Structures are given as structure tokens and as C-alpha cells.
Amino acid sequence: MLAFLRVRPSPLLGRGFDVDFPMLAGCLGLLGLGLVMITSASSEVAAALSGNPMYHMIRHLVYLVIGLGSAGIVLMIPMSFWQRYGWMLLLAAFGLLVLVLIPGIGREVNGARRWIGFGAFNVQPSEIAKVFVVVYLAGYLVRRQEEVRESWMGFFKPFVVLLPMAGLLLLEPDFGATVVMMGSAMAMLFLGGVGLLRFGLMVALAVGAVFVLVQTQEYRLQRLITFTDPWADQYGSGYQLTQALIAFGRGEWFGVGLGNSIQKQFYLPEAHTDFVFSVLAEELGFVGALATLALFVFVCVRGLYIGLWAEKAKQFFSAYVAYGLSFLWIGQFLINIGVNTGLLPTKGLTLPFLSYGGSSLVICCVSLAVLLRIEWERRNVLGNEDIEFSEEDFAEPNKEVAHAR
């Protein structure tokens, strides 16, 4: 594998470190902020459970190193590799989602079986599956572009894959991951040229499916009822949301100061995972929360622009992958922030780059690397499988590509 990577041009070989620095800087800023906030938000819980207030910070730092190392490897993989083996990645995603449901392999936490254990570490297959679905669907949109745009059959075919995968996610159960994955897929189909009539039908069916799923599960219905008025049962089903809202209220404009949160002291459950943004708002205030939101918006919009630039360069597979990955970030970002602020019913979904969680953090780093690779290939006129380049094409930095074979 390493020999395969060494013979191919990449942002890390030939011309030095040649990447989209605004995108990289924005994501590194979020990663750094996440490490600081997890250190603060988890200190009390970590001290009580393990005797070491830095326990979660150390684990998160290990995940961060693994994520950045994985990103470095992914940055050297050409997009043609992802396009060629997209179907294999899809099969791998299905395999992981089936494995996690098998007793003895999948680990159950708080009534949900979402993790596969490897010693001291857990892997969350749904995080991997979402990215692999984006890669596969991008390849499908390129192969069946005319069919997707002009026929109902081309529109419905992707759902033969998407619906069974959504079913496996709901069996865990992981309603949040299902919504994010299906939402990103719908956005990719729309950008792939699906007509407004078919897209409108898809949205109507999706809304209907969500309504049915909420009605058929008592705990989901209870969350929806609690969301409308959490103070009606603030010490019961509305406890988590009311404590998050108290954190926002205590933060006021400039916060109570880094490390001085009261809500993280066993008042707010999951303070370093799903509700880390509430602790951030309490300690850094409205100004700090708004600055964090601005950084998220910049990163997500930059990802969409990378897709747009690739599409203009006629690198359609890369463009659809960039759109899909960006929408995965946008979906998780909107749901997590909405839950923290009481705009959406409570749902366990990590905040990209910020929340504690190994699988989410590593996949975010890998997604960033893929976006950086797409942007680099677009600038260096790569991405066409009918053209093969060698190192000689990149020998002189100030000279344009001389030939292609």
C-alpha cells in the first residue's frame, strides 16, 4: 500500500505541503478548541470515575493523533481509488453495521448497540458507514448521471441501498445517524440533477417516514413532547435540556471563564460529548459561542465551495464527494446545536471536531483529508481516470503540466 502511494503525486510529496490552508486552519482551530473544551468539560467526571481529571483529555489526545495520522495517509490516496473501489467500501459498511448487531461483538451502552470493542477502544460503524455511502453514491451519480436526471428508475435505484442501511442503523438504534445519512444523500441527489417533482416526493416521503418512526417508538415520542416544554418535567425527562439551557443562561455575554463551569459538575449529563457546546457557551459566553458557530459555518461553506470548484473543473465524482461530506458535517452541526439550544428534540449526536468520541473525531479528520485532496487535485488538473500522470509532470513547480499519458 505504501509503495502504491509513494509512486503517485500528492500534496505531501513533490512540491512540499501544498493544501488549502484556509480549510486546514479552520478545522485545526476547531480541533484545538475541542481539545480545550473537553479538558474543561470532562475534568470533574474523569476525576470521580478514574481519579485522574485528565483521563478523557488524554484519551481524546490519543484519538486526535490517530485521526491526524489517518488524515496524512488518506491525503496521499488519489480520488480515482475511491471511485474505483466505492462498491467494496459499501459492502464493508454493510458488514460493519451487521457485525455491531451481533451479541458478543457489538457493545451495548445506554440501551443502544452502536460500538464494536477493540480492547480499551470502541469503533462506531455508523460513522464509517456514512462516509462510505457518500463515496458510493458519488460514483453512482457519475455513472448514471443521465438516468438520475431524466428517469424515475435512476432516482429510485439508490434507495435500494440506502433504505436497508437506514434499517440497520435504526436497529441499533441510531436515529440521528440515519437522519444525517439520508439527508446528505437527498442533498447529493438534488445537486446531481434530480428534478423538483421527484425531489419534492422524496422530501415528502422522508417527512412521513420520520413521523411514523416517532409515533412507533415511545421514547422518541416522549422526547418530542418533552422538547416542546422541558420545564414541565425538569427533574425527569426534561432534565438534560433544562440543564443545558441553564448553562447558556449562566454564560451571558462573555462567559464565566474557562474551566469555571458549574453545569459540568454532575448537573449536565454527557457534558463532554453531546452537550459540550453548552459548556462552551457557559464558559466562553455568547461571544465565544457565536465565534465557534462562525468557524463551523466557514468550514462547511468552504467544503461546499471545494465541491463547486471541482464541478467547474469537470471532476464530478470529487465534486459529489465534497458535497456529501460537507452535508454530513452540516447535518451533525445543525442537529447538535439545535439539541443544545432546545430548538430540536434531544438526540445523541456528536458535534464534529469538538465532541469527545474516537470514531467521530477520526472520521472528521479523514473527511478533511479527502476534501483537501479534492481541492489539490482540482488545482493540479487530476481526477480524470483516462489520464495517468507521473512524477515528471510535477518536476518543476513553476511549469505547467507538460504532458499526460
Short mmCIF file of C-alpha atoms in Angstrom, two decimals, residues 2-401:
data_model
loop_
_atom_site.label_atom_id
_atom_site.label_comp_id
_atom_site.label_asym_id
_atom_site.label_seq_id
_atom_site.Cartn_x
_atom_site.Cartn_y
_atom_site.Cartn_z
CA LEU A 2 2.77 2.43 0.95
CA ALA A 3 4.66 1.59 -2.25
CA PHE A 4 1.46 2.33 -4.20
CA LEU A 5 1.18 5.73 -2.51
CA ARG A 6 4.83 6.69 -2.99
CA VAL A 7 4.70 6.49 -6.80
CA ARG A 8 1.77 8.86 -7.06
CA PRO A 9 1.84 12.66 -6.74
CA SER A 10 0.21 14.01 -3.61
CA PRO A 11 0.03 17.20 -1.51
CA LEU A 12 2.72 15.70 0.76
CA LEU A 13 5.20 14.72 -1.96
CA GLY A 14 6.98 16.58 -4.71
CA ARG A 15 6.22 20.24 -4.02
CA GLY A 16 6.07 20.18 -0.26
CA PHE A 17 2.94 20.65 1.84
CA ASP A 18 0.52 22.00 -0.77
CA VAL A 19 -3.02 22.15 0.63
CA ASP A 20 -5.95 24.52 1.06
CA PHE A 21 -4.65 26.37 4.12
CA PRO A 22 -7.88 28.28 4.95
CA MET A 23 -9.76 24.97 5.19
CA LEU A 24 -6.95 23.29 7.12
CA ALA A 25 -6.61 26.24 9.52
CA GLY A 26 -10.36 26.33 10.20
CA CYS A 27 -10.54 22.63 11.03
CA LEU A 28 -7.37 22.70 13.13
CA GLY A 29 -8.87 25.63 15.03
CA LEU A 30 -11.97 23.54 15.80
CA LEU A 31 -9.82 20.55 16.81
CA GLY A 32 -7.78 22.72 19.16
CA LEU A 33 -10.88 24.31 20.65
CA GLY A 34 -12.41 20.85 21.07
CA LEU A 35 -9.37 19.59 22.99
CA VAL A 36 -9.53 22.60 25.33
CA MET A 37 -13.27 22.28 25.94
CA ILE A 38 -13.15 18.52 26.50
CA THR A 39 -10.35 19.02 29.02
CA SER A 40 -12.53 21.50 30.87
CA ALA A 41 -15.92 19.77 30.48
CA SER A 42 -14.72 16.29 31.46
CA SER A 43 -12.41 17.12 34.38
CA GLU A 44 -14.96 16.63 37.17
CA VAL A 45 -16.43 13.43 35.74
CA ALA A 46 -12.99 12.00 34.96
CA ALA A 47 -11.72 12.74 38.47
CA ALA A 48 -14.73 10.99 40.04
CA LEU A 49 -14.66 7.94 37.78
CA SER A 50 -10.94 7.34 37.30
CA GLY A 51 -9.18 9.53 39.87
CA ASN A 52 -7.43 11.42 37.08
CA PRO A 53 -9.08 14.69 35.93
CA MET A 54 -7.08 14.49 32.67
CA TYR A 55 -8.29 10.97 31.80
CA HIS A 56 -10.68 11.96 28.99
CA MET A 57 -8.31 14.64 27.73
CA ILE A 58 -5.50 12.06 27.35
CA ARG A 59 -7.80 9.65 25.51
CA HIS A 60 -9.05 12.44 23.26
CA LEU A 61 -5.46 13.43 22.51
CA VAL A 62 -4.71 9.82 21.51
CA TYR A 63 -7.74 9.86 19.21
CA LEU A 64 -6.56 13.16 17.77
CA VAL A 65 -3.12 11.74 16.97
CA ILE A 66 -4.73 8.69 15.33
CA GLY A 67 -7.06 10.95 13.36
CA LEU A 68 -4.30 13.24 12.09
CA GLY A 69 -2.14 10.22 11.21
CA SER A 70 -5.03 8.67 9.28
CA ALA A 71 -5.62 12.00 7.54
CA GLY A 72 -1.99 12.08 6.42
CA ILE A 73 -2.36 8.66 4.80
CA VAL A 74 -5.72 9.49 3.18
CA LEU A 75 -4.25 12.71 1.80
CA MET A 76 -1.96 10.60 -0.39
CA ILE A 77 -4.75 8.43 -1.84
CA PRO A 78 -5.99 9.62 -5.27
CA MET A 79 -9.70 10.17 -5.72
CA SER A 80 -9.69 7.62 -8.56
CA PHE A 81 -9.02 4.96 -5.90
CA TRP A 82 -12.19 5.90 -4.00
CA GLN A 83 -14.19 5.93 -7.22
CA ARG A 84 -12.87 2.55 -8.38
CA TYR A 85 -13.49 0.76 -5.08
CA GLY A 86 -16.66 2.51 -3.92
CA TRP A 87 -18.72 -0.67 -4.17
CA MET A 88 -16.24 -2.53 -1.94
CA LEU A 89 -16.44 0.25 0.65
CA LEU A 90 -20.23 -0.01 0.56
CA LEU A 91 -20.06 -3.76 1.24
CA ALA A 92 -17.64 -3.07 4.10
CA ALA A 93 -20.13 -0.58 5.56
CA PHE A 94 -22.93 -3.15 5.45
CA GLY A 95 -20.64 -5.74 7.04
CA LEU A 96 -19.75 -3.44 9.94
CA LEU A 97 -23.38 -2.49 10.55
CA VAL A 98 -24.35 -6.17 10.68
CA LEU A 99 -21.43 -7.05 12.97
CA VAL A 100 -22.35 -4.39 15.52
CA LEU A 101 -25.79 -6.01 15.97
CA ILE A 102 -24.35 -9.43 16.82
CA PRO A 103 -24.29 -10.06 20.61
CA GLY A 104 -20.75 -10.53 21.85
CA ILE A 105 -19.30 -8.35 19.07
CA GLY A 106 -21.34 -5.17 19.40
CA ARG A 107 -21.19 -3.32 22.72
CA GLU A 108 -24.37 -2.03 24.30
CA VAL A 109 -24.31 1.32 26.11
CA ASN A 110 -27.44 3.02 27.49
CA GLY A 111 -29.69 0.61 25.61
CA ALA A 112 -28.06 1.15 22.20
CA ARG A 113 -25.73 -1.28 20.42
CA ARG A 114 -23.61 1.09 18.34
CA TRP A 115 -19.99 0.13 19.06
CA ILE A 116 -17.56 -2.67 18.30
CA GLY A 117 -14.98 -3.05 21.05
CA PHE A 118 -11.24 -3.42 20.46
CA GLY A 119 -9.76 -3.63 23.93
CA ALA A 120 -9.87 -0.19 25.53
CA PHE A 121 -11.21 1.43 22.36
CA ASN A 122 -14.61 1.36 20.68
CA VAL A 123 -15.31 1.79 16.98
CA GLN A 124 -18.66 3.21 15.88
CA PRO A 125 -19.52 1.65 12.47
CA SER A 126 -22.21 4.23 11.70
CA GLU A 127 -19.56 6.97 11.45
CA ILE A 128 -17.63 4.92 8.88
CA ALA A 129 -20.77 3.85 7.02
CA LYS A 130 -21.92 7.45 6.45
CA VAL A 131 -18.68 8.32 4.63
CA PHE A 132 -18.69 5.11 2.58
CA VAL A 133 -22.29 5.77 1.49
CA VAL A 134 -21.25 9.23 0.28
CA VAL A 135 -18.39 7.72 -1.75
CA TYR A 136 -20.63 5.06 -3.31
CA LEU A 137 -23.45 7.49 -4.11
CA ALA A 138 -21.00 9.93 -5.72
CA GLY A 139 -19.82 7.14 -8.03
CA TYR A 140 -23.42 6.23 -8.85
CA LEU A 141 -24.27 9.84 -9.75
CA VAL A 142 -21.33 9.93 -12.16
CA ARG A 143 -22.10 6.55 -13.76
CA ARG A 144 -25.86 7.13 -14.06
CA GLN A 145 -25.97 10.89 -14.48
CA GLU A 146 -28.48 10.99 -17.34
CA GLU A 147 -30.62 8.27 -15.80
CA VAL A 148 -30.79 10.11 -12.47
CA ARG A 149 -31.80 13.35 -14.14
CA GLU A 150 -34.36 12.00 -16.60
CA SER A 151 -35.97 8.82 -15.24
CA TRP A 152 -37.77 7.67 -12.10
CA MET A 153 -35.79 4.43 -12.11
CA GLY A 154 -32.47 6.25 -11.87
CA PHE A 155 -33.89 8.23 -8.98
CA PHE A 156 -35.18 5.19 -7.03
CA LYS A 157 -32.19 2.86 -7.54
CA PRO A 158 -30.00 4.45 -4.81
CA PHE A 159 -32.73 3.78 -2.24
CA VAL A 160 -32.31 0.05 -2.80
CA VAL A 161 -29.00 0.58 -0.98
CA LEU A 162 -29.93 3.46 1.31
CA LEU A 163 -33.09 2.00 2.86
CA PRO A 164 -31.54 -1.29 4.05
CA MET A 165 -28.63 0.66 5.53
CA ALA A 166 -31.05 3.02 7.26
CA GLY A 167 -32.85 -0.04 8.61
CA LEU A 168 -29.62 -1.40 10.09
CA LEU A 169 -28.93 1.96 11.74
CA LEU A 170 -32.42 2.04 13.24
CA LEU A 171 -31.91 -1.43 14.69
CA GLU A 172 -29.00 -0.18 16.82
CA PRO A 173 -30.93 2.20 17.30
CA ASP A 174 -29.22 5.32 15.88
CA PHE A 175 -31.94 7.67 14.67
CA GLY A 176 -29.60 10.66 14.44
CA ALA A 177 -27.10 8.94 12.14
CA THR A 178 -30.00 7.75 9.97
CA VAL A 179 -31.34 11.29 9.57
CA VAL A 180 -27.89 12.71 8.77
CA MET A 181 -27.07 9.98 6.24
CA MET A 182 -30.41 10.18 4.44
CA GLY A 183 -30.35 13.99 4.48
CA SER A 184 -26.89 14.07 2.90
CA ALA A 185 -27.95 11.51 0.29
CA MET A 186 -31.00 13.59 -0.60
CA ALA A 187 -28.85 16.72 -0.94
CA MET A 188 -26.42 14.84 -3.20
CA LEU A 189 -29.26 13.60 -5.41
CA PHE A 190 -30.65 17.11 -5.69
CA LEU A 191 -27.25 18.51 -6.68
CA GLY A 192 -26.85 15.57 -9.06
CA GLY A 193 -29.76 16.89 -11.10
CA VAL A 194 -32.91 15.19 -9.76
CA GLY A 195 -35.99 17.09 -10.93
CA LEU A 196 -38.02 19.18 -8.49
CA LEU A 197 -41.04 16.87 -8.74
CA ARG A 198 -39.05 13.77 -7.79
CA PHE A 199 -37.11 15.68 -5.14
CA GLY A 200 -40.35 17.02 -3.63
CA LEU A 201 -41.74 13.49 -3.49
CA MET A 202 -38.55 12.32 -1.78
CA VAL A 203 -38.82 15.07 0.84
CA ALA A 204 -42.49 14.24 1.48
CA LEU A 205 -41.70 10.54 1.90
CA ALA A 206 -38.81 11.36 4.24
CA VAL A 207 -41.00 13.59 6.43
CA GLY A 208 -43.66 10.89 6.51
CA ALA A 209 -41.09 8.25 7.48
CA VAL A 210 -39.81 10.42 10.33
CA PHE A 211 -43.38 10.94 11.58
CA VAL A 212 -44.05 7.18 11.54
CA LEU A 213 -40.77 6.39 13.31
CA VAL A 214 -41.52 8.94 16.04
CA GLN A 215 -45.04 7.58 16.56
CA THR A 216 -43.97 3.93 16.70
CA GLN A 217 -41.32 4.36 19.40
CA GLU A 218 -42.45 5.56 22.84
CA TYR A 219 -39.09 7.06 23.84
CA ARG A 220 -38.92 9.14 20.64
CA LEU A 221 -42.45 10.42 21.18
CA GLN A 222 -41.60 11.28 24.79
CA ARG A 223 -38.55 13.25 23.63
CA LEU A 224 -40.72 15.22 21.23
CA ILE A 225 -43.26 16.01 23.95
CA THR A 226 -40.51 16.99 26.40
CA PHE A 227 -38.84 19.21 23.80
CA THR A 228 -41.94 21.39 23.49
CA ASP A 229 -41.91 22.19 27.23
CA PRO A 230 -38.85 20.79 29.08
CA TRP A 231 -39.67 22.76 32.25
CA ALA A 232 -42.88 20.77 32.73
CA ASP A 233 -40.73 17.83 33.87
CA GLN A 234 -37.41 19.49 34.59
CA TYR A 235 -36.24 16.80 37.02
CA GLY A 236 -37.37 13.93 34.80
CA SER A 237 -37.47 13.67 31.01
CA GLY A 238 -36.65 17.37 30.57
CA TYR A 239 -33.66 17.35 32.92
CA GLN A 240 -30.87 17.26 30.32
CA LEU A 241 -32.33 20.05 28.19
CA THR A 242 -33.13 22.32 31.13
CA GLN A 243 -29.59 21.96 32.46
CA ALA A 244 -28.20 22.82 29.02
CA LEU A 245 -30.39 25.94 28.88
CA ILE A 246 -29.20 26.93 32.35
CA ALA A 247 -25.62 26.67 31.06
CA PHE A 248 -26.43 29.07 28.22
CA GLY A 249 -28.10 31.47 30.65
CA ARG A 250 -25.17 31.46 33.06
CA GLY A 251 -22.72 32.24 30.24
CA GLU A 252 -24.33 35.59 29.39
CA TRP A 253 -22.15 37.69 27.03
CA PHE A 254 -18.58 36.73 27.91
CA GLY A 255 -18.97 33.58 29.99
CA VAL A 256 -17.92 32.59 33.49
CA GLY A 257 -14.35 31.87 32.39
CA LEU A 258 -12.60 28.82 31.00
CA GLY A 259 -12.76 25.95 33.50
CA ASN A 260 -15.34 27.66 35.75
CA SER A 261 -18.48 25.90 34.54
CA ILE A 262 -20.91 24.81 37.23
CA GLN A 263 -23.08 22.67 34.96
CA LYS A 264 -20.24 20.26 34.18
CA GLN A 265 -20.12 19.34 37.87
CA PHE A 266 -22.61 16.46 37.52
CA TYR A 267 -25.55 18.72 36.69
CA LEU A 268 -25.40 18.34 32.90
CA PRO A 269 -25.17 14.70 31.69
CA GLU A 270 -22.85 13.99 28.73
CA ALA A 271 -21.20 17.39 29.22
CA HIS A 272 -18.06 16.42 27.27
CA THR A 273 -19.83 14.54 24.45
CA ASP A 274 -23.25 15.55 23.13
CA PHE A 275 -23.53 18.75 25.22
CA VAL A 276 -20.00 20.13 25.03
CA PHE A 277 -21.36 23.20 23.21
CA SER A 278 -23.48 24.07 26.26
CA VAL A 279 -20.38 24.04 28.47
CA LEU A 280 -18.58 26.14 25.87
CA ALA A 281 -21.40 28.70 25.93
CA GLU A 282 -21.31 28.79 29.74
CA GLU A 283 -17.55 29.30 29.96
CA LEU A 284 -16.97 31.49 26.87
CA GLY A 285 -20.35 33.19 26.74
CA PHE A 286 -22.48 34.30 23.81
CA VAL A 287 -19.45 35.86 22.08
CA GLY A 288 -17.42 32.65 22.29
CA ALA A 289 -20.35 30.52 21.14
CA LEU A 290 -21.01 32.85 18.21
CA ALA A 291 -17.33 32.77 17.19
CA THR A 292 -17.44 28.95 17.28
CA LEU A 293 -20.55 28.95 15.12
CA ALA A 294 -18.84 31.30 12.65
CA LEU A 295 -15.88 28.92 12.41
CA PHE A 296 -18.22 25.99 11.76
CA VAL A 297 -20.05 27.92 9.06
CA PHE A 298 -16.74 28.85 7.40
CA VAL A 299 -15.54 25.22 7.34
CA CYS A 300 -18.84 23.87 5.98
CA VAL A 301 -19.20 26.56 3.31
CA ARG A 302 -15.55 26.06 2.32
CA GLY A 303 -16.26 22.36 1.85
CA LEU A 304 -19.19 23.17 -0.44
CA TYR A 305 -17.02 25.57 -2.42
CA ILE A 306 -14.39 22.84 -2.85
CA GLY A 307 -17.14 20.74 -4.40
CA LEU A 308 -18.23 23.62 -6.62
CA TRP A 309 -14.66 24.23 -7.82
CA ALA A 310 -14.25 20.52 -8.61
CA GLU A 311 -17.54 20.51 -10.53
CA LYS A 312 -16.42 23.50 -12.61
CA ALA A 313 -13.22 21.57 -13.37
CA LYS A 314 -15.47 18.67 -14.56
CA GLN A 315 -14.23 16.41 -11.76
CA PHE A 316 -17.77 15.30 -10.98
CA PHE A 317 -17.01 12.37 -8.68
CA SER A 318 -14.81 14.57 -6.49
CA ALA A 319 -17.46 17.28 -6.52
CA TYR A 320 -20.22 14.95 -5.29
CA VAL A 321 -17.96 13.51 -2.58
CA ALA A 322 -17.14 17.04 -1.38
CA TYR A 323 -20.83 17.96 -1.32
CA GLY A 324 -21.72 14.78 0.57
CA LEU A 325 -19.02 15.13 3.22
CA SER A 326 -19.90 18.80 3.72
CA PHE A 327 -23.57 17.93 4.20
CA LEU A 328 -22.63 15.26 6.74
CA TRP A 329 -20.87 17.96 8.75
CA ILE A 330 -23.73 20.42 8.27
CA GLY A 331 -26.34 17.85 9.36
CA GLN A 332 -24.49 16.87 12.54
CA PHE A 333 -23.69 20.50 13.29
CA LEU A 334 -27.31 21.67 12.93
CA ILE A 335 -28.75 18.77 14.94
CA ASN A 336 -26.22 19.03 17.77
CA ILE A 337 -26.54 22.81 18.10
CA GLY A 338 -30.33 22.56 17.80
CA VAL A 339 -30.45 20.00 20.62
CA ASN A 340 -28.13 22.04 22.84
CA THR A 341 -30.20 25.20 22.40
CA GLY A 342 -33.60 23.49 22.69
CA LEU A 343 -34.55 24.04 19.05
CA LEU A 344 -34.70 20.28 18.38
CA PRO A 345 -35.67 17.25 20.49
CA THR A 346 -32.84 15.70 22.49
CA LYS A 347 -30.77 13.33 20.33
CA GLY A 348 -27.35 11.85 20.93
CA LEU A 349 -25.19 13.12 18.08
CA THR A 350 -21.64 14.41 18.35
CA LEU A 351 -20.54 17.88 17.32
CA PRO A 352 -17.95 17.48 14.52
CA PHE A 353 -14.34 18.18 15.59
CA LEU A 354 -15.39 19.28 19.10
CA SER A 355 -17.15 16.43 20.91
CA TYR A 356 -15.38 13.63 22.75
CA GLY A 357 -15.54 10.41 20.74
CA GLY A 358 -12.83 8.49 18.93
CA SER A 359 -14.74 7.30 15.84
CA SER A 360 -16.32 10.69 15.18
CA LEU A 361 -13.01 12.53 15.58
CA VAL A 362 -11.04 10.15 13.33
CA ILE A 363 -13.72 10.21 10.62
CA CYS A 364 -13.82 14.03 10.75
CA CYS A 365 -10.05 14.12 10.20
CA VAL A 366 -10.30 11.61 7.34
CA SER A 367 -13.14 13.63 5.74
CA LEU A 368 -10.99 16.76 5.99
CA ALA A 369 -8.13 14.93 4.25
CA VAL A 370 -10.44 13.84 1.41
CA LEU A 371 -11.63 17.44 0.94
CA LEU A 372 -8.03 18.70 0.90
CA ARG A 373 -7.14 16.01 -1.65
CA ILE A 374 -10.07 17.05 -3.86
CA GLU A 375 -9.01 20.69 -3.76
CA TRP A 376 -5.39 19.76 -4.55
CA GLU A 377 -6.36 17.53 -7.50
CA ARG A 378 -8.56 20.29 -8.87
CA ARG A 379 -5.65 22.75 -8.87
CA ASN A 380 -3.29 20.18 -10.39
CA VAL A 381 -5.69 19.02 -13.12
CA LEU A 382 -6.05 15.50 -11.73
CA GLY A 383 -9.10 13.34 -11.25
CA ASN A 384 -9.66 12.03 -14.77
CA GLU A 385 -9.29 8.26 -14.81
CA ASP A 386 -8.49 8.32 -18.54
CA ILE A 387 -5.30 10.31 -17.88
CA GLU A 388 -2.34 8.98 -15.96
CA PHE A 389 0.33 11.29 -14.59
CA SER A 390 3.88 10.57 -13.48
CA GLU A 391 6.31 12.42 -11.20
CA GLU A 392 7.84 14.05 -14.29
CA ASP A 393 4.67 16.05 -14.78
CA PHE A 394 5.32 17.73 -11.40
CA ALA A 395 9.09 18.08 -11.59
CA GLU A 396 9.18 21.88 -11.98
CA PRO A 397 6.93 23.90 -9.66
CA ASN A 398 6.72 26.95 -11.95
CA LYS A 399 5.99 24.98 -15.07
CA GLU A 400 2.53 23.85 -16.13
CA VAL A 401 1.81 20.20 -16.76
#
